[in-house]
Coordinates of N, CA and C in Angstrom, one line a residue:
M12 N 19.1 5.1 12.6 CA 17.8 4.9 12.0 C 16.7 5.8 12.6
N13 N 16.0 6.5 11.8 CA 15.1 7.5 12.3 C 13.6 7.1 12.0
E14 N 13.4 5.9 11.5 CA 12.0 5.5 11.1 C 11.2 5.4 12.4
K15 N 10.0 5.9 12.4 CA 9.0 5.9 13.5 C 7.9 4.9 13.2
I16 N 7.8 3.9 14.0 CA 6.8 2.8 13.8 C 5.6 2.9 14.8
L17 N 4.4 2.9 14.3 CA 3.2 2.9 15.2 C 2.7 1.5 15.4
I18 N 2.5 1.1 16.6 CA 2.0 -0.2 16.9 C 0.7 0.0 17.7
V19 N -0.4 -0.7 17.2 CA -1.7 -0.5 17.8 C -2.3 -2.0 18.0
D20 N -2.3 -2.4 19.3 CA -2.9 -3.8 19.6 C -3.3 -3.8 21.0
D21 N -4.6 -4.2 21.3 CA -5.1 -4.2 22.6 C -4.6 -5.4 23.4
E22 N -3.9 -6.3 22.8 CA -3.2 -7.4 23.5 C -1.8 -6.9 23.9
Q23 N -1.7 -6.6 25.1 CA -0.5 -5.9 25.6 C 0.8 -6.8 25.4
S24 N 0.6 -8.1 25.6 CA 1.8 -9.0 25.4 C 2.3 -9.0 24.0
I25 N 1.4 -8.9 23.0 CA 1.8 -8.9 21.6 C 2.4 -7.5 21.3
A26 N 1.8 -6.5 21.7 CA 2.3 -5.1 21.4 C 3.7 -5.0 22.0
D27 N 3.9 -5.5 23.2 CA 5.2 -5.3 23.9 C 6.2 -6.2 23.2
L28 N 5.8 -7.4 22.7 CA 6.8 -8.2 22.0 C 7.2 -7.6 20.7
V29 N 6.3 -7.1 19.9 CA 6.6 -6.4 18.7 C 7.5 -5.2 18.9
E30 N 7.2 -4.5 20.0 CA 8.0 -3.3 20.3 C 9.5 -3.7 20.6
V31 N 9.7 -4.7 21.3 CA 11.0 -5.2 21.7 C 11.8 -5.5 20.4
Y32 N 11.2 -6.2 19.5 CA 11.9 -6.6 18.2 C 12.2 -5.4 17.4
L33 N 11.3 -4.5 17.3 CA 11.5 -3.3 16.4 C 12.5 -2.4 17.0
R34 N 12.5 -2.2 18.4 CA 13.5 -1.4 19.0 C 14.9 -2.0 18.9
N35 N 15.0 -3.3 18.9 CA 16.3 -4.0 18.7 C 16.8 -3.7 17.3
E36 N 16.0 -3.4 16.4 CA 16.4 -3.1 15.0 C 16.7 -1.6 14.8
G37 N 16.5 -0.9 15.9 CA 16.8 0.6 15.8 C 15.7 1.5 15.5
F38 N 14.5 1.0 15.4 CA 13.3 1.8 15.1 C 12.8 2.5 16.4
Q39 N 12.2 3.7 16.2 CA 11.5 4.4 17.2 C 10.1 3.9 17.2
V40 N 9.6 3.5 18.4 CA 8.3 2.9 18.5 C 7.3 3.7 19.3
Y41 N 6.1 3.8 18.7 CA 5.0 4.5 19.4 C 3.9 3.4 19.6
K42 N 3.6 3.0 20.8 CA 2.8 1.9 21.1 C 1.5 2.3 21.8
F43 N 0.4 1.8 21.3 CA -0.9 2.1 21.9 C -1.8 0.9 21.9
Y44 N -2.7 0.9 22.9 CA -3.6 -0.3 23.1 C -5.1 0.1 22.6
N45 N -5.3 1.3 22.1 CA -6.6 1.6 21.5 C -6.4 2.5 20.3
A46 N -7.5 2.6 19.5 CA -7.4 3.3 18.2 C -7.3 4.8 18.4
S47 N -8.1 5.4 19.4 CA -8.2 6.8 19.5 C -6.8 7.4 19.8
A48 N -6.1 6.9 20.8 CA -4.8 7.4 21.1 C -3.8 7.3 19.9
A49 N -3.9 6.2 19.2 CA -3.1 6.0 18.0 C -3.4 7.0 16.9
L50 N -4.7 7.3 16.7 CA -5.0 8.2 15.7 C -4.5 9.6 16.0
A51 N -4.6 10.0 17.3 CA -4.0 11.3 17.7 C -2.5 11.3 17.5
C52 N -1.8 10.2 17.7 CA -0.4 10.1 17.4 C 0.0 10.4 16.0
T53 N -0.9 9.9 15.1 CA -0.6 10.1 13.6 C -0.6 11.6 13.3
E54 N -1.3 12.4 14.0 CA -1.4 13.8 13.7 C -0.2 14.6 14.4
R55 N 0.4 14.0 15.5 CA 1.5 14.7 16.2 C 2.8 14.3 15.6
E56 N 3.0 13.1 15.1 CA 4.3 12.6 14.7 C 4.3 12.3 13.2
E57 N 5.5 12.4 12.7 CA 5.7 12.1 11.3 C 6.2 10.6 11.2
L58 N 5.2 9.8 11.1 CA 5.4 8.3 11.2 C 5.9 7.7 9.9
S59 N 6.6 6.6 10.0 CA 7.1 5.9 8.8 C 6.3 4.7 8.4
L60 N 5.6 4.1 9.4 CA 4.8 2.9 9.1 C 3.9 2.6 10.3
A61 N 2.8 2.0 10.1 CA 1.9 1.6 11.2 C 1.5 0.1 11.1
I62 N 1.5 -0.5 12.3 CA 1.0 -1.9 12.4 C -0.3 -1.9 13.2
L63 N -1.4 -2.3 12.6 CA -2.7 -2.1 13.2 C -3.3 -3.5 13.5
D64 N -3.8 -3.7 14.7 CA -4.6 -4.9 14.9 C -6.0 -4.7 14.5
V65 N -6.7 -5.7 14.0 CA -8.1 -5.5 13.5 C -9.0 -5.3 14.7
M66 N -8.9 -6.1 15.7 CA -9.8 -6.1 16.8 C -9.3 -5.2 17.9
L67 N -9.9 -4.0 18.0 CA -9.5 -3.0 19.0 C -10.8 -2.6 19.8
P68 N -10.6 -2.2 21.1 CA -11.8 -1.9 21.9 C -12.7 -0.8 21.5
D69 N -12.1 0.3 20.9 CA -12.9 1.5 20.6 C -13.2 1.7 19.2
M70 N -12.5 1.0 18.3 CA -12.6 1.2 16.8 C -11.9 0.0 16.2
D71 N -12.6 -0.6 15.2 CA -11.9 -1.7 14.5 C -10.7 -1.2 13.7
G72 N -9.8 -2.1 13.5 CA -8.6 -1.7 12.7 C -8.8 -1.3 11.3
F73 N -9.8 -1.8 10.7 CA -10.2 -1.4 9.3 C -10.6 0.1 9.3
T74 N -11.4 0.5 10.2 CA -11.9 1.9 10.3 C -10.7 2.8 10.6
L75 N -9.8 2.3 11.5 CA -8.6 3.1 11.8 C -7.7 3.3 10.6
C76 N -7.6 2.2 9.8 CA -6.8 2.2 8.6 C -7.4 3.3 7.6
R77 N -8.7 3.2 7.5 CA -9.3 4.2 6.5 C -9.1 5.6 7.0
K78 N -9.3 5.9 8.3 CA -9.1 7.2 8.8 C -7.6 7.7 8.6
I79 N -6.7 6.8 8.8 CA -5.3 7.2 8.6 C -5.0 7.5 7.1
R80 N -5.6 6.7 6.3 CA -5.4 6.9 4.8 C -6.0 8.3 4.3
E81 N -6.9 8.9 5.1 CA -7.4 10.2 4.6 C -6.4 11.2 4.6
N82 N -5.3 11.1 5.4 CA -4.3 12.1 5.5 C -2.9 11.7 5.3
H83 N -2.6 10.3 5.3 CA -1.3 9.8 5.3 C -1.1 8.7 4.3
L84 N 0.2 8.6 3.8 CA 0.5 7.6 2.8 C 1.5 6.6 3.2
F85 N 1.9 6.7 4.5 CA 3.0 5.7 5.0 C 2.4 4.3 5.0
P86 N 3.2 3.3 4.9 CA 2.7 1.9 4.8 C 2.0 1.5 6.0
I87 N 1.0 0.6 5.8 CA 0.2 0.1 6.9 C 0.2 -1.5 6.8
I88 N 0.5 -2.1 7.9 CA 0.4 -3.6 8.0 C -0.7 -4.0 9.0
M89 N -1.6 -4.8 8.6 CA -2.7 -5.2 9.4 C -2.4 -6.5 10.1
L90 N -2.7 -6.6 11.4 CA -2.6 -7.8 12.2 C -4.0 -8.3 12.6
T91 N -4.2 -9.6 12.4 CA -5.5 -10.2 12.8 C -5.4 -11.7 13.0
A92 N -6.3 -12.2 13.8 CA -6.5 -13.6 14.0 C -7.4 -14.2 12.9
R93 N -8.1 -13.4 12.2 CA -9.0 -13.8 11.2 C -8.2 -14.3 9.9
V94 N -8.7 -15.4 9.3 CA -7.9 -15.9 8.2 C -8.8 -15.9 6.9
E95 N -10.1 -15.5 7.0 CA -10.9 -15.5 5.9 C -10.4 -14.5 4.8
D96 N -10.5 -14.9 3.6 CA -10.0 -14.0 2.5 C -10.7 -12.7 2.4
I97 N -12.0 -12.6 2.8 CA -12.8 -11.4 2.8 C -12.1 -10.4 3.7
D98 N -11.6 -10.8 4.8 CA -10.9 -9.8 5.7 C -9.7 -9.3 5.1
K99 N -8.9 -10.1 4.4 CA -7.7 -9.7 3.7 C -8.0 -8.7 2.6
I100 N -9.0 -9.0 1.8 CA -9.4 -8.1 0.7 C -9.9 -6.8 1.3
T101 N -10.7 -6.8 2.4 CA -11.2 -5.6 3.0 C -10.1 -4.7 3.5
G102 N -9.1 -5.3 4.1 CA -8.0 -4.5 4.7 C -7.2 -3.8 3.5
L103 N -6.9 -4.6 2.5 CA -6.2 -4.0 1.4 C -7.0 -3.0 0.6
T104 N -8.3 -3.2 0.5 CA -9.1 -2.2 -0.2 C -9.2 -0.9 0.6
L105 N -9.1 -0.9 1.9 CA -9.2 0.3 2.7 C -7.8 1.0 2.7
G106 N -6.8 0.4 2.2 CA -5.5 1.1 2.1 C -4.4 0.4 2.8
A107 N -4.5 -0.8 3.3 CA -3.4 -1.5 3.9 C -2.5 -1.9 2.9
D108 N -1.2 -2.1 3.2 CA -0.2 -2.5 2.2 C 0.2 -3.9 2.4
D109 N 0.0 -4.5 3.6 CA 0.3 -5.9 3.9 C -0.6 -6.4 5.0
Y110 N -0.5 -7.7 5.2 CA -1.5 -8.4 6.1 C -0.8 -9.6 6.7
I111 N -0.9 -9.7 8.0 CA -0.3 -10.9 8.6 C -1.2 -11.4 9.7
T112 N -1.4 -12.8 9.8 CA -2.3 -13.3 10.7 C -1.6 -13.8 12.0
K113 N -2.3 -13.8 13.1 CA -1.8 -14.3 14.3 C -2.1 -15.8 14.4
P114 N -1.2 -16.6 15.1 CA 0.1 -16.1 15.7 C 1.1 -16.0 14.5
F115 N 2.0 -15.1 14.8 CA 3.0 -14.8 13.8 C 4.4 -14.8 14.4
N116 N 5.4 -15.0 13.5 CA 6.8 -14.9 14.0 C 7.3 -13.5 14.0
P117 N 7.7 -13.0 15.1 CA 8.1 -11.5 15.2 C 9.2 -11.2 14.2
L118 N 10.1 -12.2 13.9 CA 11.1 -12.0 12.9 C 10.5 -11.7 11.5
E119 N 9.5 -12.5 11.2 CA 8.8 -12.3 9.9 C 8.2 -10.9 9.8
L120 N 7.5 -10.5 10.9 CA 6.9 -9.2 10.9 C 8.0 -8.1 10.8
T121 N 9.1 -8.3 11.5 CA 10.2 -7.3 11.3 C 10.7 -7.2 9.9
A122 N 10.8 -8.4 9.2 CA 11.2 -8.4 7.9 C 10.2 -7.7 6.9
R123 N 9.0 -7.9 7.2 CA 7.9 -7.2 6.4 C 8.0 -5.7 6.6
V124 N 8.2 -5.3 7.8 CA 8.3 -3.9 8.1 C 9.4 -3.3 7.3
K125 N 10.6 -3.9 7.2 CA 11.7 -3.4 6.5 C 11.4 -3.4 5.0
T126 N 10.7 -4.4 4.5 CA 10.4 -4.5 3.1 C 9.5 -3.3 2.7
Q127 N 8.4 -3.1 3.5 CA 7.5 -2.0 3.2 C 8.2 -0.6 3.3
L128 N 9.1 -0.5 4.2 CA 9.8 0.8 4.3 C 10.7 1.0 3.1
R129 N 11.4 0.0 2.6 CA 12.2 0.1 1.4 C 11.4 0.5 0.2
R130 N 10.2 -0.1 0.1 CA 9.3 0.2 -1.1 C 8.9 1.6 -1.0
Y131 N 8.5 2.1 0.2 CA 7.9 3.4 0.4 C 9.0 4.5 0.1
I132 N 10.2 4.2 0.5 CA 11.3 5.1 0.3 C 11.6 5.2 -1.2
R133 N 11.6 4.0 -1.9 CA 11.9 4.0 -3.3 C 10.8 4.7 -4.1
Y134 N 9.5 4.5 -3.7 CA 8.4 5.2 -4.4 C 8.5 6.7 -4.3
N135 N 9.0 7.2 -3.2 CA 9.0 8.6 -2.9 C 10.4 9.3 -3.2
T136 N 11.2 8.5 -3.9 CA 12.5 9.1 -4.2 C 12.7 9.0 -5.7
A137 N 13.0 10.1 -6.4 CA 13.1 10.1 -7.8 C 14.2 9.2 -8.3
A138 N 14.0 8.3 -9.2 CA 15.0 7.4 -9.7 C 15.7 8.0 -10.9
P139 N 17.0 7.9 -11.1 CA 17.6 8.4 -12.3 C 17.2 7.7 -13.5
S140 N 17.2 8.4 -14.6 CA 16.8 7.7 -15.9 C 17.8 6.7 -16.3
V141 N 17.4 5.6 -16.8 CA 18.3 4.6 -17.3 C 18.8 4.9 -18.7
E142 N 18.2 5.9 -19.3 CA 18.6 6.3 -20.6 C 18.8 7.8 -20.6
P143 N 20.0 8.2 -20.2 CA 20.3 9.7 -20.0 C 20.0 10.5 -21.3
A144 N 20.3 9.9 -22.4 CA 20.2 10.7 -23.7 C 18.7 10.9 -24.1
R145 N 17.8 10.1 -23.4 CA 16.4 10.2 -23.8 C 15.6 11.1 -22.8
L146 N 14.9 12.0 -23.3 CA 14.1 12.9 -22.4 C 13.0 12.1 -21.8
P147 N 13.0 12.0 -20.4 CA 12.0 11.1 -19.8 C 10.6 11.8 -19.9
V148 N 9.6 11.0 -19.9 CA 8.2 11.5 -19.9 C 7.8 11.8 -18.5
D149 N 7.3 13.0 -18.2 CA 6.9 13.3 -16.9 C 5.4 13.3 -16.7
E150 N 4.6 13.5 -17.7 CA 3.2 13.6 -17.6 C 2.5 12.9 -18.8
I151 N 1.5 12.1 -18.5 CA 0.8 11.3 -19.5 C -0.7 11.6 -19.3
S152 N -1.4 11.9 -20.5 CA -2.8 12.1 -20.5 C -3.5 11.1 -21.4
I153 N -4.6 10.5 -20.9 CA -5.3 9.5 -21.7 C -6.8 9.7 -21.4
R154 N -7.5 10.2 -22.4 CA -9.0 10.4 -22.3 C -9.5 10.9 -20.9
G155 N -8.9 12.0 -20.5 CA -9.4 12.6 -19.3 C -8.6 12.2 -18.0
L156 N -7.7 11.2 -18.2 CA -6.9 10.7 -17.1 C -5.5 11.4 -17.3
T157 N -5.1 12.1 -16.2 CA -3.8 12.8 -16.3 C -2.9 12.3 -15.1
I158 N -1.7 11.9 -15.3 CA -0.8 11.4 -14.3 C 0.5 12.1 -14.4
S159 N 1.0 12.7 -13.4 CA 2.3 13.4 -13.4 C 3.3 12.7 -12.5
K160 N 4.5 12.3 -13.0 CA 5.5 11.6 -12.2 C 6.2 12.6 -11.2
S161 N 6.5 13.8 -11.7 CA 7.2 14.7 -10.8 C 6.4 15.2 -9.6
S162 N 5.1 15.5 -9.9 CA 4.3 16.0 -8.8 C 3.6 14.9 -8.0
H163 N 3.7 13.6 -8.6 CA 3.1 12.4 -8.0 C 1.6 12.7 -7.8
K164 N 1.0 13.3 -8.8 CA -0.5 13.5 -8.7 C -1.2 12.9 -9.9
C165 N -2.4 12.6 -9.7 CA -3.2 12.0 -10.8 C -4.6 12.5 -10.7
S166 N -5.2 12.8 -11.8 CA -6.6 13.3 -11.8 C -7.4 12.6 -12.9
L167 N -8.7 12.4 -12.7 CA -9.5 11.9 -13.7 C -10.7 12.8 -13.9
N168 N -10.8 13.3 -15.2 CA -11.8 14.3 -15.5 C -11.8 15.5 -14.5
E169 N -10.5 15.9 -14.3 CA -10.2 17.1 -13.4 C -10.5 16.9 -11.9
N170 N -10.8 15.7 -11.6 CA -11.0 15.3 -10.1 C -9.7 14.5 -9.7
E171 N -9.1 15.1 -8.7 CA -7.8 14.5 -8.2 C -8.1 13.1 -7.5
L172 N -7.3 12.1 -7.8 CA -7.4 10.8 -7.2 C -6.4 10.7 -6.1
N173 N -6.9 10.2 -5.0 CA -6.0 10.1 -3.8 C -5.4 8.7 -3.8
L174 N -4.3 8.5 -4.5 CA -3.7 7.2 -4.7 C -2.5 7.0 -3.7
T175 N -2.4 5.8 -3.2 CA -1.2 5.5 -2.4 C 0.0 5.4 -3.4
P176 N 1.2 5.4 -2.9 CA 2.4 5.2 -3.7 C 2.4 4.0 -4.6
I177 N 1.9 2.9 -4.1 CA 1.8 1.6 -4.8 C 0.8 1.8 -6.0
E178 N -0.4 2.3 -5.7 CA -1.4 2.5 -6.7 C -0.9 3.4 -7.8
F179 N -0.2 4.5 -7.4 CA 0.3 5.5 -8.4 C 1.3 4.8 -9.3
N180 N 2.2 4.0 -8.7 CA 3.2 3.4 -9.6 C 2.6 2.3 -10.5
I181 N 1.6 1.6 -10.0 CA 0.9 0.7 -10.9 C 0.3 1.4 -12.1
L182 N -0.4 2.5 -11.8 CA -1.1 3.2 -12.9 C -0.1 3.9 -13.8
W183 N 1.0 4.4 -13.2 CA 2.0 5.1 -14.1 C 2.6 4.0 -15.0
Y184 N 3.0 2.9 -14.5 CA 3.6 1.8 -15.4 C 2.7 1.4 -16.5
L185 N 1.4 1.2 -16.2 CA 0.4 0.9 -17.2 C 0.2 2.0 -18.3
C186 N 0.2 3.2 -17.8 CA 0.1 4.4 -18.7 C 1.3 4.5 -19.6
E187 N 2.5 4.3 -19.0 CA 3.7 4.4 -19.7 C 3.8 3.4 -20.8
H188 N 3.2 2.2 -20.6 CA 3.2 1.1 -21.6 C 1.8 1.0 -22.2
K189 N 1.1 2.1 -22.4 CA -0.2 2.2 -23.0 C -0.2 1.4 -24.3
G190 N -1.3 0.5 -24.4 CA -1.4 -0.3 -25.6 C -0.8 -1.7 -25.5
S191 N 0.1 -1.9 -24.5 CA 0.7 -3.2 -24.3 C 0.0 -3.9 -23.1
V192 N 0.0 -5.2 -23.2 CA -0.6 -6.0 -22.1 C 0.6 -6.4 -21.2
I193 N 0.4 -6.0 -19.9 CA 1.5 -6.2 -18.9 C 1.0 -7.3 -18.0
S194 N 1.9 -8.3 -17.9 CA 1.5 -9.5 -17.1 C 1.7 -9.1 -15.6
S195 N 1.0 -9.9 -14.8 CA 1.1 -9.7 -13.3 C 2.6 -9.8 -12.9
E196 N 3.3 -10.8 -13.5 CA 4.7 -11.0 -13.1 C 5.5 -9.7 -13.4
E197 N 5.3 -9.1 -14.6 CA 6.1 -7.9 -15.0 C 5.7 -6.7 -14.1
L198 N 4.4 -6.6 -13.8 CA 3.9 -5.5 -13.0 C 4.4 -5.6 -11.6
F199 N 4.4 -6.8 -11.1 CA 4.9 -7.0 -9.7 C 6.4 -6.7 -9.6
A200 N 7.1 -7.2 -10.6 CA 8.6 -6.9 -10.6 C 8.9 -5.4 -10.7
A201 N 8.1 -4.7 -11.6 CA 8.4 -3.3 -11.8 C 8.0 -2.4 -10.6
V202 N 6.9 -2.8 -9.9 CA 6.4 -1.9 -8.8 C 7.0 -2.4 -7.5
W203 N 7.0 -3.7 -7.2 CA 7.5 -4.1 -5.9 C 9.0 -4.5 -5.9
G204 N 9.5 -4.7 -7.1 CA 11.0 -5.0 -7.2 C 11.3 -6.4 -6.6
E205 N 10.4 -7.3 -6.7 CA 10.6 -8.6 -6.2 C 10.1 -9.7 -7.1
A206 N 10.5 -10.9 -6.9 CA 10.0 -12.0 -7.7 C 8.6 -12.3 -7.5
Y207 N 7.8 -12.6 -8.5 CA 6.4 -12.9 -8.4 C 6.1 -14.3 -8.1
L208 N 5.2 -14.7 -7.2 CA 4.8 -16.0 -6.9 C 3.4 -16.3 -7.5
D209 N 3.2 -17.5 -8.0 CA 1.9 -17.8 -8.7 C 0.7 -17.6 -7.8
S210 N 0.9 -17.8 -6.4 CA -0.2 -17.7 -5.5 C -0.4 -16.3 -5.0
N211 N 0.4 -15.4 -5.5 CA 0.3 -14.0 -5.0 C -0.8 -13.2 -5.7
N212 N -1.8 -12.8 -4.8 CA -2.9 -12.0 -5.3 C -2.8 -10.5 -5.1
T213 N -1.5 -10.1 -4.8 CA -1.3 -8.7 -4.4 C -1.7 -7.8 -5.6
V214 N -1.2 -8.1 -6.8 CA -1.5 -7.3 -8.0 C -3.0 -7.1 -8.2
M215 N -3.7 -8.3 -8.2 CA -5.1 -8.3 -8.4 C -5.8 -7.4 -7.4
T216 N -5.4 -7.5 -6.2 CA -6.1 -6.7 -5.1 C -5.9 -5.2 -5.3
H217 N -4.6 -4.8 -5.6 CA -4.4 -3.4 -5.8 C -5.0 -2.9 -7.1
I218 N -5.1 -3.7 -8.1 CA -5.8 -3.3 -9.3 C -7.3 -3.0 -9.0
A219 N -7.9 -3.9 -8.2 CA -9.3 -3.7 -7.8 C -9.5 -2.4 -7.0
R220 N -8.5 -2.1 -6.1 CA -8.6 -0.9 -5.3 C -8.4 0.3 -6.2
L221 N -7.5 0.2 -7.2 CA -7.3 1.3 -8.1 C -8.6 1.6 -8.9
R222 N -9.2 0.6 -9.4 CA -10.4 0.7 -10.2 C -11.5 1.4 -9.3
E223 N -11.6 1.0 -8.1 CA -12.6 1.5 -7.2 C -12.4 3.0 -7.0
K224 N -11.2 3.5 -6.9 CA -10.9 4.9 -6.7 C -11.2 5.7 -8.0
M225 N -11.0 5.0 -9.1 CA -11.3 5.6 -10.4 C -12.8 5.5 -10.8
K226 N -13.6 4.9 -9.9 CA -15.0 4.6 -10.1 C -15.2 3.9 -11.4
E227 N -14.4 2.9 -11.6 CA -14.5 2.0 -12.8 C -15.4 0.8 -12.5
P228 N -16.4 0.5 -13.4 CA -17.2 -0.7 -13.2 C -16.3 -1.9 -13.3
P229 N -16.3 -2.8 -12.4 CA -15.4 -3.9 -12.4 C -15.5 -4.8 -13.6
R230 N -16.7 -5.0 -14.1 CA -16.9 -5.9 -15.3 C -16.5 -5.2 -16.6
K231 N -16.7 -3.9 -16.7 CA -16.4 -3.2 -18.0 C -15.6 -1.9 -17.7
P232 N -14.4 -2.0 -17.2 CA -13.6 -0.8 -16.9 C -13.3 -0.1 -18.2
K233 N -13.2 1.2 -18.1 CA -12.9 2.1 -19.2 C -11.4 2.2 -19.4
F234 N -10.6 2.1 -18.3 CA -9.2 2.4 -18.4 C -8.4 1.1 -18.1
V235 N -8.3 0.6 -16.9 CA -7.5 -0.5 -16.6 C -8.2 -1.8 -16.9
K236 N -7.9 -2.4 -18.0 CA -8.6 -3.6 -18.5 C -7.9 -4.9 -18.2
T237 N -8.6 -5.9 -17.9 CA -8.0 -7.3 -17.7 C -8.0 -8.0 -19.0
V238 N -6.9 -8.6 -19.4 CA -6.8 -9.5 -20.5 C -6.6 -10.9 -19.9
W239 N -7.7 -11.6 -19.8 CA -7.7 -12.8 -19.0 C -6.6 -13.8 -19.5
G240 N -5.9 -14.3 -18.5 CA -4.8 -15.3 -18.7 C -3.5 -14.6 -19.2
V241 N -3.6 -13.3 -19.4 CA -2.4 -12.6 -19.9 C -1.9 -11.5 -18.9
G242 N -2.8 -10.5 -18.6 CA -2.4 -9.5 -17.7 C -3.3 -8.3 -17.8
Y243 N -2.8 -7.1 -17.7 CA -3.6 -5.8 -17.6 C -3.1 -4.8 -18.7
T244 N -4.0 -4.0 -19.1 CA -3.6 -3.0 -20.2 C -4.4 -1.8 -20.1
I245 N -3.9 -0.6 -20.5 CA -4.6 0.6 -20.8 C -4.5 0.9 -22.2
E246 N -5.6 0.9 -22.9 CA -5.6 1.0 -24.4 C -5.6 2.5 -24.8

């Protein structure tokens, strides 16, 4: 196993505990107790995933997450003792892929690490067409929005959008099914490859982040529209 995991937590006992569990699973671990050293590590190493504490001595974890996202797309899991919804939404809006509150079960964190890595590998690996006889669509253009599956790039009015793999796959699926209303259940199954739970706000949070990057007004979006009680659509 060659995956490299970054751990950033100023509570040494927690960082050490997470390190032990991840190393036992065969991961390479880079552990730091402050944000500055961790940020420098992201530029030296080709990391596979980062685990960031929110409360750090030199820079809060949300700021660190945003700085990492400027140059890297690997999954980010936030750790925090805060339980307020606003903190969760803030973390996901800045580019985090998952969120877990303290105290936590190290086995659960390890399981989430593996899940995020599976998703990331799947998003960045071209999947074979399920219909070999049909020529697959590689690029879709809708009113100034252009998205290319092969290059994994997206632009709006000739301005490139810096999308994470999850955001890209959400937008691609909606564009591919232009004119159809896609339920949260279908979108979650298609993008995350897992069963959808009624209490899961992951789709809604990522849609909000996608609209923000597209500079879409939340109440009257031009592209990704909400059909209340049904799902999402691009007309």
